[in-house]
Short mmCIF file of C-alpha atoms in Angstrom, two decimals:
data_model
loop_
_atom_site.label_atom_id
_atom_site.label_comp_id
_atom_site.label_asym_id
_atom_site.label_seq_id
_atom_site.Cartn_x
_atom_site.Cartn_y
_atom_site.Cartn_z
CA UNK A 8 -43.40 31.15 -31.82
CA UNK A 9 -44.37 32.09 -35.41
CA UNK A 10 -41.72 33.11 -37.92
CA UNK A 11 -43.73 36.26 -38.69
CA UNK A 12 -42.89 37.48 -35.15
CA UNK A 13 -39.15 37.47 -35.87
CA UNK A 14 -36.83 40.29 -36.71
CA UNK A 15 -34.57 40.06 -39.78
CA UNK A 16 -31.66 39.05 -37.54
CA UNK A 17 -33.69 36.27 -35.97
CA UNK A 18 -34.88 35.07 -39.37
CA UNK A 19 -31.24 34.64 -40.43
CA UNK A 20 -30.58 32.49 -37.41
CA UNK A 21 -33.76 30.45 -37.95
CA UNK A 22 -32.99 29.72 -41.62
CA UNK A 23 -29.36 28.79 -40.94
CA UNK A 24 -30.12 26.37 -38.10
CA UNK A 25 -31.42 23.34 -40.09
CA UNK A 26 -28.23 23.27 -42.16
CA UNK A 27 -25.87 24.15 -39.30
CA UNK A 28 -24.68 27.28 -41.10
CA UNK A 29 -22.74 30.02 -39.35
CA UNK A 30 -24.47 33.30 -38.61
CA UNK A 31 -22.10 36.12 -37.76
CA UNK A 32 -22.95 39.64 -36.64
CA UNK A 33 -19.44 40.52 -35.60
CA UNK A 34 -18.05 43.93 -36.38
CA UNK A 35 -14.36 44.91 -36.51
CA UNK A 36 -11.78 42.37 -35.35
CA UNK A 37 -11.00 44.44 -32.26
CA UNK A 38 -14.65 44.78 -31.24
CA UNK A 39 -15.23 44.26 -27.52
CA UNK A 40 -18.28 42.10 -26.67
CA UNK A 41 -18.37 43.79 -23.25
CA UNK A 42 -20.00 46.74 -25.05
CA UNK A 43 -22.73 44.52 -26.46
CA UNK A 44 -25.44 46.44 -24.61
CA UNK A 45 -25.00 49.16 -27.26
CA UNK A 46 -25.60 46.81 -30.21
CA UNK A 47 -28.74 47.60 -32.15
CA UNK A 48 -31.68 45.48 -33.36
CA UNK A 49 -29.76 44.43 -36.48
CA UNK A 50 -27.72 42.07 -34.32
CA UNK A 51 -30.15 41.41 -31.47
CA UNK A 52 -31.69 37.95 -30.98
CA UNK A 53 -34.24 37.05 -28.34
CA UNK A 54 -33.37 34.10 -26.11
CA UNK A 55 -36.91 32.77 -26.67
CA UNK A 56 -36.17 32.38 -30.39
CA UNK A 57 -33.02 30.39 -29.63
CA UNK A 58 -34.94 28.18 -27.21
CA UNK A 59 -37.62 27.49 -29.82
CA UNK A 60 -34.94 26.63 -32.37
CA UNK A 61 -33.19 24.18 -30.09
CA UNK A 62 -36.34 22.45 -28.86
CA UNK A 63 -38.76 22.44 -31.81
CA UNK A 64 -37.27 23.75 -35.06
CA UNK A 65 -37.90 21.62 -38.19
CA UNK A 66 -35.07 19.53 -39.61
CA UNK A 67 -33.92 19.13 -43.20
CA UNK A 68 -33.19 15.71 -44.61
CA UNK A 69 -29.51 15.08 -45.16
CA UNK A 70 -28.46 18.06 -43.03
CA UNK A 71 -27.10 18.29 -39.49
CA UNK A 72 -28.82 21.02 -37.55
CA UNK A 73 -26.71 23.20 -35.29
CA UNK A 74 -26.89 26.63 -33.69
CA UNK A 75 -23.77 28.59 -34.69
CA UNK A 76 -24.16 32.23 -33.77
CA UNK A 77 -21.45 34.85 -33.27
CA UNK A 78 -21.46 38.50 -32.27
CA UNK A 79 -25.11 38.72 -31.24
CA UNK A 80 -26.84 40.53 -28.43
CA UNK A 81 -29.08 38.00 -26.71
CA UNK A 82 -31.98 39.46 -24.77
CA UNK A 83 -34.12 37.69 -22.21
CA UNK A 84 -33.35 34.49 -20.33
CA UNK A 85 -32.08 31.53 -22.34
CA UNK A 86 -34.01 28.97 -20.31
CA UNK A 87 -33.12 25.38 -21.17
CA UNK A 88 -33.78 23.97 -17.73
CA UNK A 89 -34.14 20.16 -17.93
CA UNK A 90 -34.18 20.37 -21.73
CA UNK A 91 -32.59 17.78 -24.01
CA UNK A 92 -30.89 19.38 -26.99
CA UNK A 93 -29.53 17.03 -29.63
CA UNK A 94 -27.68 19.74 -31.52
CA UNK A 95 -24.31 21.45 -31.21
CA UNK A 96 -24.63 24.95 -29.73
CA UNK A 97 -22.09 27.69 -30.36
CA UNK A 98 -22.78 31.19 -29.07
CA UNK A 99 -19.40 32.87 -29.37
CA UNK A 100 -18.58 36.59 -29.04
CA UNK A 101 -22.13 37.16 -27.82
CA UNK A 102 -23.48 39.51 -25.20
CA UNK A 103 -26.07 38.04 -22.82
CA UNK A 104 -28.31 40.46 -20.98
CA UNK A 105 -29.51 37.78 -18.52
CA UNK A 106 -28.04 34.71 -16.90
CA UNK A 107 -28.60 31.59 -19.06
CA UNK A 108 -30.39 28.84 -17.15
CA UNK A 109 -29.16 25.38 -18.14
CA UNK A 110 -29.95 23.60 -14.89
CA UNK A 111 -30.34 19.87 -15.49
CA UNK A 112 -30.11 20.28 -19.27
CA UNK A 113 -28.51 17.78 -21.60
CA UNK A 114 -26.55 19.11 -24.56
CA UNK A 115 -24.42 17.51 -27.21
CA UNK A 116 -21.86 20.34 -27.17
CA UNK A 117 -21.76 23.92 -25.90
CA UNK A 118 -19.39 26.69 -26.99
CA UNK A 119 -19.61 30.13 -25.35
CA UNK A 120 -16.10 31.29 -26.28
CA UNK A 121 -15.38 35.05 -25.99
CA UNK A 122 -18.89 35.82 -24.81
CA UNK A 123 -19.95 38.21 -22.04
CA UNK A 124 -22.48 36.93 -19.51
CA UNK A 125 -23.84 38.17 -16.17
CA UNK A 126 -23.31 34.62 -14.86
CA UNK A 127 -24.22 31.04 -15.68
CA UNK A 128 -26.68 28.72 -13.92
CA UNK A 129 -25.80 25.24 -15.19
CA UNK A 130 -25.72 22.97 -12.15
CA UNK A 131 -26.18 19.26 -13.00
CA UNK A 132 -25.73 20.12 -16.69
CA UNK A 133 -24.82 17.15 -18.89
CA UNK A 134 -22.67 17.71 -21.97
CA UNK A 135 -21.97 14.71 -24.18
CA UNK A 136 -19.01 16.44 -25.79
CA UNK A 137 -16.91 19.51 -25.02
CA UNK A 138 -17.88 22.58 -22.99
CA UNK A 139 -15.98 25.70 -24.10
CA UNK A 140 -16.00 28.92 -22.11
CA UNK A 141 -12.54 30.22 -23.02
CA UNK A 142 -12.04 33.99 -22.77
CA UNK A 143 -15.56 34.49 -21.43
CA UNK A 144 -16.29 37.43 -19.17
CA UNK A 145 -18.70 36.60 -16.36
CA UNK A 146 -19.96 39.44 -14.20
CA UNK A 147 -21.37 36.99 -11.66
CA UNK A 148 -20.92 33.42 -10.45
CA UNK A 149 -20.63 30.38 -12.69
CA UNK A 150 -22.55 27.41 -11.30
CA UNK A 151 -21.63 24.01 -12.71
CA UNK A 152 -21.94 21.93 -9.55
CA UNK A 153 -22.72 18.30 -10.26
CA UNK A 154 -22.25 18.72 -14.02
CA UNK A 155 -21.21 15.77 -16.17
CA UNK A 156 -18.98 16.62 -19.12
CA UNK A 157 -17.96 13.70 -21.29
CA UNK A 158 -15.21 15.62 -23.04
CA UNK A 159 -13.05 18.49 -21.83
CA UNK A 160 -13.92 21.73 -20.09
CA UNK A 161 -12.11 24.78 -21.52
CA UNK A 162 -11.98 28.00 -19.49
CA UNK A 163 -8.67 29.46 -20.70
CA UNK A 164 -8.57 33.20 -20.17
CA UNK A 165 -12.00 33.28 -18.55
CA UNK A 166 -12.68 36.18 -16.18
CA UNK A 167 -15.20 35.68 -13.37
CA UNK A 168 -16.36 38.64 -11.31
CA UNK A 169 -17.02 38.81 -7.60
CA UNK A 170 -20.02 36.72 -6.53
CA UNK A 171 -22.62 37.60 -3.88
CA UNK A 172 -21.45 37.15 -0.30
CA UNK A 173 -21.17 33.52 0.77
CA UNK A 174 -21.18 32.10 -2.76
CA UNK A 175 -18.26 30.75 -4.81
CA UNK A 176 -17.23 32.51 -7.99
CA UNK A 177 -16.81 29.22 -9.88
CA UNK A 178 -18.77 26.25 -8.62
CA UNK A 179 -17.41 22.94 -9.92
CA UNK A 180 -18.07 20.80 -6.87
CA UNK A 181 -18.89 17.16 -7.68
CA UNK A 182 -18.39 17.81 -11.38
CA UNK A 183 -17.31 14.84 -13.51
CA UNK A 184 -15.06 15.57 -16.49
CA UNK A 185 -14.24 12.80 -18.93
CA UNK A 186 -11.11 14.51 -20.24
CA UNK A 187 -9.57 17.48 -18.44
CA UNK A 188 -10.04 21.07 -17.31
CA UNK A 189 -7.99 23.68 -19.13
CA UNK A 190 -8.11 27.10 -17.46
CA UNK A 191 -4.78 28.72 -18.27
CA UNK A 192 -4.76 32.39 -17.37
CA UNK A 193 -8.21 32.27 -15.77
CA UNK A 194 -9.04 35.07 -13.35
CA UNK A 195 -11.49 34.75 -10.47
CA UNK A 196 -12.55 37.07 -7.68
CA UNK A 197 -13.87 34.64 -5.14
CA UNK A 198 -13.71 30.95 -4.35
CA UNK A 199 -13.16 28.27 -6.98
CA UNK A 200 -14.92 25.21 -5.56
CA UNK A 201 -13.79 21.79 -6.77
CA UNK A 202 -14.80 19.70 -3.77
CA UNK A 203 -15.56 16.11 -4.71
CA UNK A 204 -14.85 16.78 -8.38
CA UNK A 205 -13.40 14.09 -10.62
CA UNK A 206 -11.50 14.33 -13.89
CA UNK A 207 -9.87 11.68 -16.02
CA UNK A 208 -7.34 14.15 -17.40
CA UNK A 209 -5.34 17.14 -16.20
CA UNK A 210 -6.43 20.32 -14.45
CA UNK A 211 -4.36 23.11 -15.98
CA UNK A 212 -4.43 26.41 -14.07
CA UNK A 213 -1.12 27.69 -15.39
CA UNK A 214 -0.77 31.47 -14.93
CA UNK A 215 -4.22 31.64 -13.31
CA UNK A 216 -5.05 34.51 -10.96
CA UNK A 217 -7.27 33.32 -8.13
CA UNK A 218 -8.20 36.01 -5.63
CA UNK A 219 -10.23 35.59 -2.46
CA UNK A 220 -10.65 37.59 0.72
CA UNK A 221 -8.17 37.35 3.57
CA UNK A 222 -8.39 33.94 5.23
CA UNK A 223 -10.87 32.66 2.63
CA UNK A 224 -10.59 29.83 0.13
CA UNK A 225 -9.23 30.70 -3.29
CA UNK A 226 -9.31 27.07 -4.46
CA UNK A 227 -11.22 24.55 -2.36
CA UNK A 228 -10.59 21.09 -3.82
CA UNK A 229 -11.23 18.80 -0.86
CA UNK A 230 -11.49 15.11 -1.95
CA UNK A 231 -10.70 16.06 -5.55
CA UNK A 232 -9.78 13.10 -7.79
CA UNK A 233 -7.48 13.70 -10.76
CA UNK A 234 -6.07 10.94 -12.93
CA UNK A 235 -3.59 13.33 -14.53
CA UNK A 236 -1.78 16.42 -13.22
CA UNK A 237 -2.84 19.58 -11.44
CA UNK A 238 -0.79 22.45 -12.86
CA UNK A 239 -0.57 25.76 -11.03
CA UNK A 240 2.65 26.94 -12.60
CA UNK A 241 3.14 30.72 -12.55
CA UNK A 242 -0.19 31.06 -10.74
CA UNK A 243 -0.98 33.90 -8.35
CA UNK A 244 -3.26 32.73 -5.55
CA UNK A 245 -4.56 35.07 -2.84
CA UNK A 246 -6.32 32.95 -0.22
CA UNK A 247 -5.85 29.32 0.74
CA UNK A 248 -5.71 26.25 -1.46
CA UNK A 249 -7.47 23.24 0.10
CA UNK A 250 -6.59 19.72 -1.05
CA UNK A 251 -7.43 17.71 2.06
CA UNK A 252 -8.17 14.12 1.10
CA UNK A 253 -7.50 14.77 -2.60
CA UNK A 254 -6.05 12.10 -4.86
CA UNK A 255 -3.81 13.30 -7.69
CA UNK A 256 -2.26 10.46 -9.66
CA UNK A 257 0.20 12.68 -11.49
CA UNK A 258 1.92 15.90 -10.48
CA UNK A 259 0.81 18.85 -8.40
CA UNK A 260 3.03 21.48 -9.95
CA UNK A 261 3.38 24.79 -8.09
CA UNK A 262 6.54 25.87 -9.90
CA UNK A 263 7.00 29.65 -9.88
CA UNK A 264 3.61 30.03 -8.18
CA UNK A 265 2.92 32.79 -5.69
CA UNK A 266 0.70 31.71 -2.79
CA UNK A 267 -0.37 34.40 -0.35
CA UNK A 268 -2.50 33.86 2.75
CA UNK A 269 -0.70 35.42 5.72
CA UNK A 270 -1.68 34.31 9.18
CA UNK A 271 -3.22 31.05 7.96
CA UNK A 272 -2.39 28.04 5.79
CA UNK A 273 -1.54 28.90 2.20
CA UNK A 274 -1.62 25.25 1.06
CA UNK A 275 -3.76 22.74 2.96
CA UNK A 276 -2.82 19.35 1.54
CA UNK A 277 -3.27 17.13 4.58
CA UNK A 278 -4.33 13.49 4.20
CA UNK A 279 -3.98 13.64 0.42
CA UNK A 280 -2.30 11.24 -1.99
CA UNK A 281 -0.17 12.80 -4.72
CA UNK A 282 2.22 11.29 -7.24
CA UNK A 283 4.60 14.26 -7.28
CA UNK A 284 4.50 17.61 -5.50
CA UNK A 285 6.66 20.31 -7.08
CA UNK A 286 7.51 23.51 -5.20
CA UNK A 287 10.39 25.08 -7.10
CA UNK A 288 11.61 28.37 -8.52
CA UNK A 289 8.95 30.18 -6.50
CA UNK A 290 9.12 32.64 -3.61
CA UNK A 291 8.32 31.19 -0.18
CA UNK A 292 4.56 31.10 0.22
CA UNK A 293 3.13 33.67 2.59
CA UNK A 294 1.33 31.36 4.98
CA UNK A 295 1.68 27.83 6.33
CA UNK A 296 2.48 24.77 4.22
CA UNK A 297 0.33 21.95 5.64
CA UNK A 298 1.33 18.46 4.49
CA UNK A 299 0.29 16.48 7.56
CA UNK A 300 -0.53 12.83 6.82
CA UNK A 301 0.02 13.37 3.09
CA UNK A 302 1.47 10.55 0.99
CA UNK A 303 3.74 11.50 -1.88
CA UNK A 304 5.83 9.45 -4.26
CA UNK A 305 8.12 12.40 -5.06
CA UNK A 306 8.54 15.62 -3.12
CA UNK A 307 10.34 18.17 -5.31
CA UNK A 308 10.94 20.97 -2.84
CA UNK A 309 13.69 23.54 -3.10
CA UNK A 310 14.90 24.87 0.24
CA UNK A 311 14.42 28.46 -0.93
CA UNK A 312 10.72 27.80 -1.53
CA UNK A 313 9.95 26.62 2.01
CA UNK A 314 7.76 29.07 3.95
CA UNK A 315 8.44 30.28 7.47
CA UNK A 316 5.96 27.81 8.93
CA UNK A 317 5.20 24.20 7.99
CA UNK A 318 3.17 21.25 9.30
CA UNK A 319 4.82 17.94 8.40
CA UNK A 320 3.70 15.39 11.00
CA UNK A 321 3.11 11.93 9.43
CA UNK A 322 4.10 13.18 5.95
CA UNK A 323 5.36 10.23 3.88
CA UNK A 324 7.42 10.57 0.70
CA UNK A 325 9.47 8.02 -1.20
CA UNK A 326 11.87 10.45 -2.89
CA UNK A 327 13.07 13.97 -2.10
CA UNK A 328 14.47 16.24 -4.82
CA UNK A 329 16.64 18.08 -5.57
CA UNK A 330 19.55 16.69 -3.60
CA UNK A 331 20.54 19.41 -1.16
CA UNK A 332 22.80 19.40 1.92
CA UNK A 333 21.20 18.13 5.10
CA UNK A 334 21.75 21.48 6.83
CA UNK A 335 19.41 23.19 4.35
CA UNK A 336 16.74 20.53 4.72
CA UNK A 337 16.93 20.67 8.52
CA UNK A 338 15.94 24.31 8.45
CA UNK A 339 12.58 23.20 7.07
CA UNK A 340 11.99 20.78 9.95
CA UNK A 341 12.87 23.44 12.47
CA UNK A 342 10.00 25.58 11.14
CA UNK A 343 7.33 23.06 12.06
CA UNK A 344 4.62 24.83 14.00
CA UNK A 345 4.17 21.78 16.23
CA UNK A 346 7.78 21.91 17.37
CA UNK A 347 9.71 18.66 17.55
CA UNK A 348 8.16 16.13 15.13
CA UNK A 349 10.19 12.86 15.21
CA UNK A 350 8.48 11.42 12.12
CA UNK A 351 9.67 14.30 9.96
CA UNK A 352 13.29 13.57 10.86
CA UNK A 353 12.85 9.86 10.17
CA UNK A 354 11.38 10.58 6.73
CA UNK A 355 14.25 12.90 5.84
CA UNK A 356 16.78 10.34 7.08
CA UNK A 357 15.17 7.61 4.98
CA UNK A 358 15.22 9.84 1.89
CA UNK A 359 18.97 10.40 2.24
CA UNK A 360 19.62 6.71 2.85
CA UNK A 361 17.69 5.71 -0.26
CA UNK A 362 20.11 7.70 -2.39
CA UNK A 363 23.15 6.46 -0.47
CA UNK A 364 24.03 9.71 1.34
CA UNK A 365 24.78 8.19 4.74
CA UNK A 366 26.62 11.27 5.96
CA UNK A 367 23.55 13.46 5.45
CA UNK A 368 21.41 10.81 7.13
CA UNK A 369 23.67 10.89 10.20
CA UNK A 370 23.50 14.68 10.34
CA UNK A 371 19.70 14.51 10.32
CA UNK A 372 19.65 11.91 13.08
CA UNK A 373 22.04 13.97 15.19
CA UNK A 374 19.80 17.00 14.73
CA UNK A 375 16.82 14.88 15.76
CA UNK A 376 18.49 13.92 19.04
CA UNK A 377 19.36 17.54 19.76
CA UNK A 378 15.75 18.65 19.13
CA UNK A 379 14.52 15.80 21.31
CA UNK A 380 16.90 16.88 24.08
CA UNK A 381 15.03 20.16 24.39
CA UNK A 382 11.85 18.27 25.32
CA UNK A 383 13.45 16.40 28.25
CA UNK A 384 13.66 17.33 31.95
CA UNK A 385 16.90 18.88 33.18
CA UNK A 386 18.61 15.61 34.06
CA UNK A 387 17.75 14.15 30.66
CA UNK A 388 19.11 17.24 28.95
CA UNK A 389 22.29 17.00 31.03
CA UNK A 390 22.87 13.40 29.97
CA UNK A 391 22.10 14.41 26.40
CA UNK A 392 24.76 17.11 26.48
CA UNK A 393 27.26 14.50 27.71
CA UNK A 394 26.40 12.12 24.86
CA UNK A 395 26.52 14.94 22.34
CA UNK A 396 29.90 16.24 23.51
CA UNK A 397 31.49 12.83 23.73
CA UNK A 398 30.32 10.87 20.69
CA UNK A 399 27.61 12.99 19.07
CA UNK A 400 24.88 10.58 20.24
CA UNK A 401 26.77 7.76 18.56
CA UNK A 402 26.73 9.38 15.13
CA UNK A 403 30.27 10.72 15.56
CA UNK A 404 32.14 7.78 17.13
CA UNK A 405 35.57 9.23 16.33
CA UNK A 406 34.96 11.76 19.07
CA UNK A 407 35.23 8.93 21.63
CA UNK A 408 38.63 7.97 20.25
CA UNK A 409 39.76 11.58 20.55
CA UNK A 410 38.60 11.78 24.15
CA UNK A 411 40.24 8.47 25.02
CA UNK A 412 43.55 9.45 23.45
CA UNK A 413 43.51 12.81 25.24
CA UNK A 414 42.76 11.22 28.61
CA UNK A 415 45.31 8.49 27.96
CA UNK A 416 48.02 11.09 27.35
CA UNK A 417 47.03 13.10 30.46
CA UNK A 418 46.93 10.05 32.72
CA UNK A 419 50.13 8.54 31.32
CA UNK A 420 52.08 11.74 31.84
CA UNK A 421 50.70 12.26 35.34
CA UNK A 422 51.44 8.75 36.53
CA UNK A 423 54.81 8.66 34.79
CA UNK A 424 55.85 11.66 36.87
CA UNK A 425 54.40 10.22 40.06
CA UNK A 426 54.21 6.45 40.30
CA UNK A 427 51.46 5.19 42.61
CA UNK A 428 52.59 2.92 45.41
CA UNK A 429 52.09 -0.83 44.97
CA UNK A 430 49.61 -2.49 47.29
CA UNK A 431 51.92 -5.53 47.70
CA UNK A 432 55.47 -4.68 46.82
CA UNK A 433 56.57 -8.29 46.42
CA UNK A 434 53.63 -9.24 44.15
CA UNK A 435 53.10 -6.10 42.10
CA UNK A 436 54.09 -6.16 38.40
CA UNK A 437 56.35 -3.53 36.95
CA UNK A 438 54.45 -0.26 36.81
CA UNK A 439 53.54 1.00 33.33
CA UNK A 440 51.82 4.42 33.29
CA UNK A 441 50.21 3.84 29.86
CA UNK A 442 48.63 0.49 30.69
CA UNK A 443 47.72 1.70 34.17
CA UNK A 444 45.76 4.58 32.56
CA UNK A 445 44.15 2.16 30.10
CA UNK A 446 43.07 -0.02 33.01
CA UNK A 447 41.32 2.96 34.54
CA UNK A 448 39.67 4.11 31.28
CA UNK A 449 38.47 0.76 29.91
CA UNK A 450 35.86 -0.75 32.25
CA UNK A 451 35.96 -4.27 30.77
CA UNK A 452 39.57 -4.89 29.78
CA UNK A 453 42.17 -5.41 32.54
CA UNK A 454 45.96 -5.30 32.19
CA UNK A 455 46.58 -6.10 35.86
CA UNK A 456 47.78 -2.61 36.69
CA UNK A 457 44.78 -0.98 38.40
CA UNK A 458 44.40 -3.59 41.13
CA UNK A 459 48.14 -3.61 41.93
CA UNK A 460 48.73 0.08 42.59
CA UNK A 461 47.01 2.69 44.76
CA UNK A 462 47.48 6.40 43.95
CA UNK A 463 47.17 8.96 46.72
CA UNK A 464 46.01 12.56 47.16
CA UNK A 465 45.22 14.36 43.91
CA UNK A 466 46.30 11.41 41.80
CA UNK A 467 43.63 9.32 43.45
CA UNK A 468 41.02 11.89 42.34
CA UNK A 469 42.50 11.73 38.86
CA UNK A 470 42.00 7.96 38.86
CA UNK A 471 38.35 8.43 39.90
CA UNK A 472 37.87 10.90 37.04
CA UNK A 473 39.41 8.50 34.53
CA UNK A 474 37.22 5.61 35.71
CA UNK A 475 34.04 7.70 35.59
CA UNK A 476 34.90 9.16 32.19
CA UNK A 477 35.69 5.72 30.85
CA UNK A 478 32.30 4.41 31.88
CA UNK A 479 30.55 7.39 30.26
CA UNK A 480 32.47 6.94 27.03
CA UNK A 481 31.80 3.23 26.99
CA UNK A 482 28.07 3.73 27.64
CA UNK A 483 27.65 6.35 24.93
CA UNK A 484 29.60 4.26 22.42
CA UNK A 485 27.42 1.21 23.15
CA UNK A 486 24.31 3.40 22.88
CA UNK A 487 25.45 4.70 19.51
CA UNK A 488 26.29 1.22 18.23
CA UNK A 489 22.92 -0.09 19.41
CA UNK A 490 21.11 2.78 17.67
CA UNK A 491 23.06 2.17 14.47
CA UNK A 492 22.31 -1.56 14.48
CA UNK A 493 18.62 -0.97 15.16
CA UNK A 494 18.39 1.39 12.16
CA UNK A 495 19.72 -1.23 9.72
#
C-alpha cells in the first residue's frame, strides 16, 4: 500500500509507528466506543493499513516500533492469520466493524482494552507477553482455543454477547497461560469453555456473571489444570459448572457465589483433585452438588450452603471446616441422591476423629448404622432396632448398664417376694434374689444360684425373659466393643 493512498488519520498512525508513539482519536472522557459506527473519517483507519504497518513498515534506527492507537474506528478485516508480528500492539477504545482474524498469529503483546468488537477469531494465537481484553465489548464469540500466552490474560469487565447456536461464547479450551487469567466482573451469555486448559497462575472470576441456557454449561472446565487458585467469589452462574478431572493446586473459592441450574447438577466436580474447596456465606446452590470421587485436602463447607441434593460417593477430604455439630453435617449426607453411601459416613467420621471430637464421630457412626438398617430385610431391621434400643449399636454402651440395672431391680424384687423352690433342699445354698437375678442375666458368670433353684408359673417365664435379655445385651455389647476395636 502506498502512503499517497492514506487518509490524514492513517498518515498519523503510519508516522507514529516507527517510534512507537501514541496516536489518540478519543473524544470526551465519557465517550462510549459502542457508538463508534458514527465516528467520521477523521478518526477512521482501515484494517489493511494496520496490517501493512505490522508486517512491512520501515523501521528507524534507535527506535522501538509499536502500534499504539486509541479511539479509532477500524474498518475492514484485520487479518493477521499466521503472521509473525515483532511489535507491541495496542488498539484500545477502538471500534471494530469486522471480526479480527488472528488465527495462528504470533504477537509480542496485544492490548484491546475498552474496545468494541463483533467477535474475535484468535485460535492457536501465540502471545509472547500479555494479552489484554479488559472492559471489551464483544457482540459475538471470542475464540482463543489452543492459544499460548506467555504472560497473563486480562479480561476484567469484558462483556461477551450471545454466540450462534451450538458455539461457546468464550472459547479457551486447551489454552496455555504462563501467568494467570484475570476476569473479574466478566459477563458472558453462553458457555465459557476451558476444557484441557492450563495456567501457571490463578483464574480469577470474582463477581463474574456467567449465563447459559437451562441445563447448559456456563463454565465447562473438564481436565483444567491450575497451579494457583480458581476464584468464583460473588459470582452469579446460571447453568452448570463442569470440573470433572480438573486439577487445582490451590483453592476453588465459591464464597458468596450464586449457582443456579435447577433439575440438574449445578457443580460437577467429580474425579477432580483440589487443594481447598470453599463453599461459604452463599445461598444453597439451586441444583445438585456432585463431588463423587473428588480428592480434597480441605473442604470448607458451611451447612447452610449445602444444596437439597448432593452426590458424595468416594469423596475424600483430609480436613473439614468449619467445625460444626455432627447433627448439622449428617443432614448433608441424608441428601445424597444415591441414598445410603457408607463411604460418606466414614469420611465424616474420620474428619471428626482427626480433630479429636470423638463424640461427634460416634454420632456419625450411629447414624450410619441407622441408615444401613433401612437397607436390610425385615429380620435384619428387627435385630438392628434391638441393638439400637439396647446399646445404640455399641456407640452408647451406658444404655446396657441402664437396662441391666433395671432388669436387676425387677428380678430382685420379684424373687425376693416369691422365693423359687430349691431343687435339692439339703444341698442348695442360701437363696439371694440379687445374685439369683445376676445369674440369669449374665450368661458367662455363675454365682451358683441359677442351677440350685427352680421358679414356677409366671416366675419361670420371668427367668426365661431375663436369660434371653441377658444374652441379647451381652451380644450387642460384644458387637459394639468389636466394632470399636476394629476402628482403632
